mmCIF file of C-alpha atoms in Angstrom:
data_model
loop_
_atom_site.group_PDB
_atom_site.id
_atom_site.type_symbol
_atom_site.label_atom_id
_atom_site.label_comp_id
_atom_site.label_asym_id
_atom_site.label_seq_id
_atom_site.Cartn_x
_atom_site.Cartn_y
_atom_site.Cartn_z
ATOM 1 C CA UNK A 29 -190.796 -159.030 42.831
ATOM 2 C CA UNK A 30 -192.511 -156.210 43.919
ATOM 3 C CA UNK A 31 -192.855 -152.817 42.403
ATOM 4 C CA UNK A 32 -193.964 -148.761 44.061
ATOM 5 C CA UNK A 33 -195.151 -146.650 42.137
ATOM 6 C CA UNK A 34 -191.181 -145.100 40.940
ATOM 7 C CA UNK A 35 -190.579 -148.807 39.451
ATOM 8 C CA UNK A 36 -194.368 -148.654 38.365
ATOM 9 C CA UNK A 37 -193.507 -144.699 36.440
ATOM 10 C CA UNK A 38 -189.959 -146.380 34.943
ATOM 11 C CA UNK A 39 -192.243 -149.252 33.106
ATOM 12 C CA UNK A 40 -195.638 -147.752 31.413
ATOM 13 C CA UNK A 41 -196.108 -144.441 30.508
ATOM 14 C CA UNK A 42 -199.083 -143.826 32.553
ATOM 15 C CA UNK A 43 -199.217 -140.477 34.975
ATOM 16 C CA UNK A 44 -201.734 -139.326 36.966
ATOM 17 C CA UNK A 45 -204.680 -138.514 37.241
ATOM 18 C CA UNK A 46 -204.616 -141.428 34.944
ATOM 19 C CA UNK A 47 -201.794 -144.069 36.210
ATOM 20 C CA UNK A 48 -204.452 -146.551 38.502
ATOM 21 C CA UNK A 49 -202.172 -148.887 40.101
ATOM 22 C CA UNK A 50 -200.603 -147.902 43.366
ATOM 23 C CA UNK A 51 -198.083 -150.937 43.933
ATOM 24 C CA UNK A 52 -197.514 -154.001 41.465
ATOM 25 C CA UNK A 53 -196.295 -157.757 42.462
ATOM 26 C CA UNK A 54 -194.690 -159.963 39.531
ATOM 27 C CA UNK A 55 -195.484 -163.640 40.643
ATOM 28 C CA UNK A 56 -194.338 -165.384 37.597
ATOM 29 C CA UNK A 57 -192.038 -163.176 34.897
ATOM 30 C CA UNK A 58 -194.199 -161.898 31.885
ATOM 31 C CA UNK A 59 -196.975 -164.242 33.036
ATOM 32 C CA UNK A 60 -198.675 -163.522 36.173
ATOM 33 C CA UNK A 61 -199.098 -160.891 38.360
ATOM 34 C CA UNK A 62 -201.077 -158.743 41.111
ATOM 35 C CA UNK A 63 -201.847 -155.006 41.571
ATOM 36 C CA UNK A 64 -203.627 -152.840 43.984
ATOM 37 C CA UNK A 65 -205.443 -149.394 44.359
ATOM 38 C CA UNK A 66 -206.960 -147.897 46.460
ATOM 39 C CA UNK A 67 -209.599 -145.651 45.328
ATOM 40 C CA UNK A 68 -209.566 -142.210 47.333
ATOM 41 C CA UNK A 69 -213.067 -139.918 47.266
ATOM 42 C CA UNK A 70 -211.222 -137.267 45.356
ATOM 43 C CA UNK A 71 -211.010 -139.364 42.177
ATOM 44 C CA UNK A 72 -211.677 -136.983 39.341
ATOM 45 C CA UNK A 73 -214.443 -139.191 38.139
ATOM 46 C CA UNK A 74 -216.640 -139.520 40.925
ATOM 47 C CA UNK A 75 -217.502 -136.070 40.652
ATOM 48 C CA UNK A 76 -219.735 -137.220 37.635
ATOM 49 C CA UNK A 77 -220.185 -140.870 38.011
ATOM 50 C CA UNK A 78 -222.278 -140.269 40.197
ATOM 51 C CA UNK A 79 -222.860 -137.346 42.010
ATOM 52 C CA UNK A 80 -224.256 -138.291 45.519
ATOM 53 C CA UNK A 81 -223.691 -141.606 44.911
ATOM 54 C CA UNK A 82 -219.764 -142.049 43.599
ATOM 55 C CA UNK A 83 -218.593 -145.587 41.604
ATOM 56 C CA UNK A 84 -215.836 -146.370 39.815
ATOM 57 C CA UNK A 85 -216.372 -146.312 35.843
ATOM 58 C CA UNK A 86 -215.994 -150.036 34.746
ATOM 59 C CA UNK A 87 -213.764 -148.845 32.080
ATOM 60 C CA UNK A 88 -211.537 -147.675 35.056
ATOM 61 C CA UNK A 89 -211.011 -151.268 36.287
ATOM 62 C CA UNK A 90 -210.515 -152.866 32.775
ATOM 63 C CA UNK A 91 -207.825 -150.197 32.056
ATOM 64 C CA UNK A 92 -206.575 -150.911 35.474
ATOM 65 C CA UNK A 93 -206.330 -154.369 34.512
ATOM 66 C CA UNK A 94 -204.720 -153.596 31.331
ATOM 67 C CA UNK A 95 -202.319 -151.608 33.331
ATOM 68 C CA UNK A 96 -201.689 -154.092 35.401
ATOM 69 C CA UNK A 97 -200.460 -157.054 32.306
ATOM 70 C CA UNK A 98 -198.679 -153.922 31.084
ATOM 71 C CA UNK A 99 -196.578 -153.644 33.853
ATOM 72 C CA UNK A 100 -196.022 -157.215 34.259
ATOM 73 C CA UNK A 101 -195.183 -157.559 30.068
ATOM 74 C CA UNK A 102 -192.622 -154.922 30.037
ATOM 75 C CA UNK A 103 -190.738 -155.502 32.744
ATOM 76 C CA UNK A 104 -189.849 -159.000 31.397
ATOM 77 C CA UNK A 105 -188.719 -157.229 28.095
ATOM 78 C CA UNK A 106 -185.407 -155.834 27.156
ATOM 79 C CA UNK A 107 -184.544 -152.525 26.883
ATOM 80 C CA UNK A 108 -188.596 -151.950 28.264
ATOM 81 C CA UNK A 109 -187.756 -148.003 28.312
ATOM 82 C CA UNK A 110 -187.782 -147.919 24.632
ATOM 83 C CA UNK A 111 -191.106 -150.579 24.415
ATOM 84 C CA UNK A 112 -194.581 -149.179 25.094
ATOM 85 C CA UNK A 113 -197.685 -151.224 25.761
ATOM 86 C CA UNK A 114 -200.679 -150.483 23.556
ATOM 87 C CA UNK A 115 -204.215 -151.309 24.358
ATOM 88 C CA UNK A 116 -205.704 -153.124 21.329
ATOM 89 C CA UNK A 117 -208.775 -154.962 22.642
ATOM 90 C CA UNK A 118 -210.788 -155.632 25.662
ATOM 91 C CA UNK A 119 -213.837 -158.965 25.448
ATOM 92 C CA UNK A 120 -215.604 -160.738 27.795
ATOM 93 C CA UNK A 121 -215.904 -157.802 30.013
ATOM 94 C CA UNK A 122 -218.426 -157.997 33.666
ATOM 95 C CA UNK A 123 -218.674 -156.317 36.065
ATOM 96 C CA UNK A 124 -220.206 -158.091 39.366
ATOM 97 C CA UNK A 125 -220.195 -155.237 42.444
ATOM 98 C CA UNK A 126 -219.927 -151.286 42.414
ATOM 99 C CA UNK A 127 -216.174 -150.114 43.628
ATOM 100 C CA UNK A 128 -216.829 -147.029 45.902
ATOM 101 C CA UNK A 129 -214.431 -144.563 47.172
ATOM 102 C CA UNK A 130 -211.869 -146.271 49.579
ATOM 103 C CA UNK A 131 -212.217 -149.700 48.496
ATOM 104 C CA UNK A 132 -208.647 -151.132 47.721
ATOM 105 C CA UNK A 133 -208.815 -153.430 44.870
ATOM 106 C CA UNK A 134 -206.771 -156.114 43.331
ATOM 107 C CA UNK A 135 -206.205 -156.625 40.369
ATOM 108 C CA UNK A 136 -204.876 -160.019 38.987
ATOM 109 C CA UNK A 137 -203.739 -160.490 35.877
ATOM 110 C CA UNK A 138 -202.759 -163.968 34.006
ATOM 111 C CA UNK A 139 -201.013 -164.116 30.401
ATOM 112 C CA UNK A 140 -202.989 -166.564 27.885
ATOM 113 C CA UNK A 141 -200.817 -165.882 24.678
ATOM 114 C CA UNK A 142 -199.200 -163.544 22.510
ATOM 115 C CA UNK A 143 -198.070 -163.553 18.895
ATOM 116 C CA UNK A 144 -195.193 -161.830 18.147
ATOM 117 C CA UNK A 145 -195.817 -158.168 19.592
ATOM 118 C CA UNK A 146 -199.243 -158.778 20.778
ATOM 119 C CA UNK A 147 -199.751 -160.094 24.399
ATOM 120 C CA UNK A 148 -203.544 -161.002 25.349
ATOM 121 C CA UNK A 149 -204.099 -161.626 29.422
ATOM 122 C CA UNK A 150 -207.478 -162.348 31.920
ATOM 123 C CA UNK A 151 -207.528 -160.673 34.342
ATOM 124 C CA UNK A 152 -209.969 -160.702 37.648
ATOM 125 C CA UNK A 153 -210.434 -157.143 39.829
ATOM 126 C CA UNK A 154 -211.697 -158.238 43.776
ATOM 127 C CA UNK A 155 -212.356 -156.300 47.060
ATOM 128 C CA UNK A 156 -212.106 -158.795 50.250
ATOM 129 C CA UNK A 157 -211.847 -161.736 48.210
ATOM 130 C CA UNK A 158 -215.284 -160.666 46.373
ATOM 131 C CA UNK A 159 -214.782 -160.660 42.268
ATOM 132 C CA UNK A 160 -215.489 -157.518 41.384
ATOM 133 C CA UNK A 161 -215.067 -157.457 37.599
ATOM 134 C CA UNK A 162 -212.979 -159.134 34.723
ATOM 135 C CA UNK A 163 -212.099 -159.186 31.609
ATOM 136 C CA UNK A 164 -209.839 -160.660 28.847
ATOM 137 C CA UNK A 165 -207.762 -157.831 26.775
ATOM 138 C CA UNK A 166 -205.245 -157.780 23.970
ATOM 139 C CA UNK A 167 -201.896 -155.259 23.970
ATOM 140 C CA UNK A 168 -199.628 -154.836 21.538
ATOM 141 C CA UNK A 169 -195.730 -153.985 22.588
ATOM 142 C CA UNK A 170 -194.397 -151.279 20.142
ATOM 143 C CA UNK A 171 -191.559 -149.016 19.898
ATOM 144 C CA UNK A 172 -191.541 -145.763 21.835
ATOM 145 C CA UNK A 173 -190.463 -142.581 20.877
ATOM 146 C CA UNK A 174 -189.733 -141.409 24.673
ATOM 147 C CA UNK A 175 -188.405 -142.388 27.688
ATOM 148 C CA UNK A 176 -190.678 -142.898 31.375
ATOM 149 C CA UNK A 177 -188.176 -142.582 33.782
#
């Protein structure tokens, strides 16, 4: 199943300039999934990381990533517009190759468990089939007070 950015809005709470995923494919329900984004060169952080010489924060791809499982997590939920996904954790973090303006990365995500409300995933960020950094990250589902849509 794949998912623009309206579906995308309707199932995390993220908006821009902070909302990194431009398109989102579910390839197994709750489990496994892929995301893209393309990085323009009017991202508000490469005026500062770095000037003259602009890369993507790693903390931008592991939220990304997180993004990504979030997506994927409450879309296989009931009732998702009253859920929202909570970062709790991110481990085993690396980054492997800078991400400069333009490149389009994807970002896979696999589910490894979750206990009760909390979901933990691995997920892998690439550019032309070239890893470009990954991590494993914990989320916790909760009840929201709002509504995305």
């Amino acid at each position: 199943m794949k998912l623009g950015s309206n579906e995308i809005k309707k199932l995390i709470p993220h908006r821009s300039p902070f909302l990194f995923i431009d398109e989102c494919e579910i390839l197994e329900r709750g489990k496994k999934g892929e995301a893209s984004r393309v990085f323009k060169d009017d991202e508000f952080f490469f005026q500062g990381h770095f000037p003259g010489n602009p890369i993507v924060p790693g903390v931008i791809i592991v939220e990304a990533l997180a993004q990504t499982a979030g997506i994927i997590v409450s879309e296989s939920l009931t009732e998702y517009d009253k859920k929202s996904v909570l970062f709790m954790s991110v481990n085993k973090a690396k980054f492997r190759k800078p991400v400069i303006p333009n490149d389009k990365i994807i970002f896979e995500v696999n589910y490894i468990n979750n206990v009760k409300n909390v979901y933990k995933f691995f997920g892998i960020a690439s550019k032309e089939n070239t890893k470009v950094g990954e991590a494993e990250f914990s989320a916790m589902i909760t009840y929201a007070k709002w509504s995305y849509k």
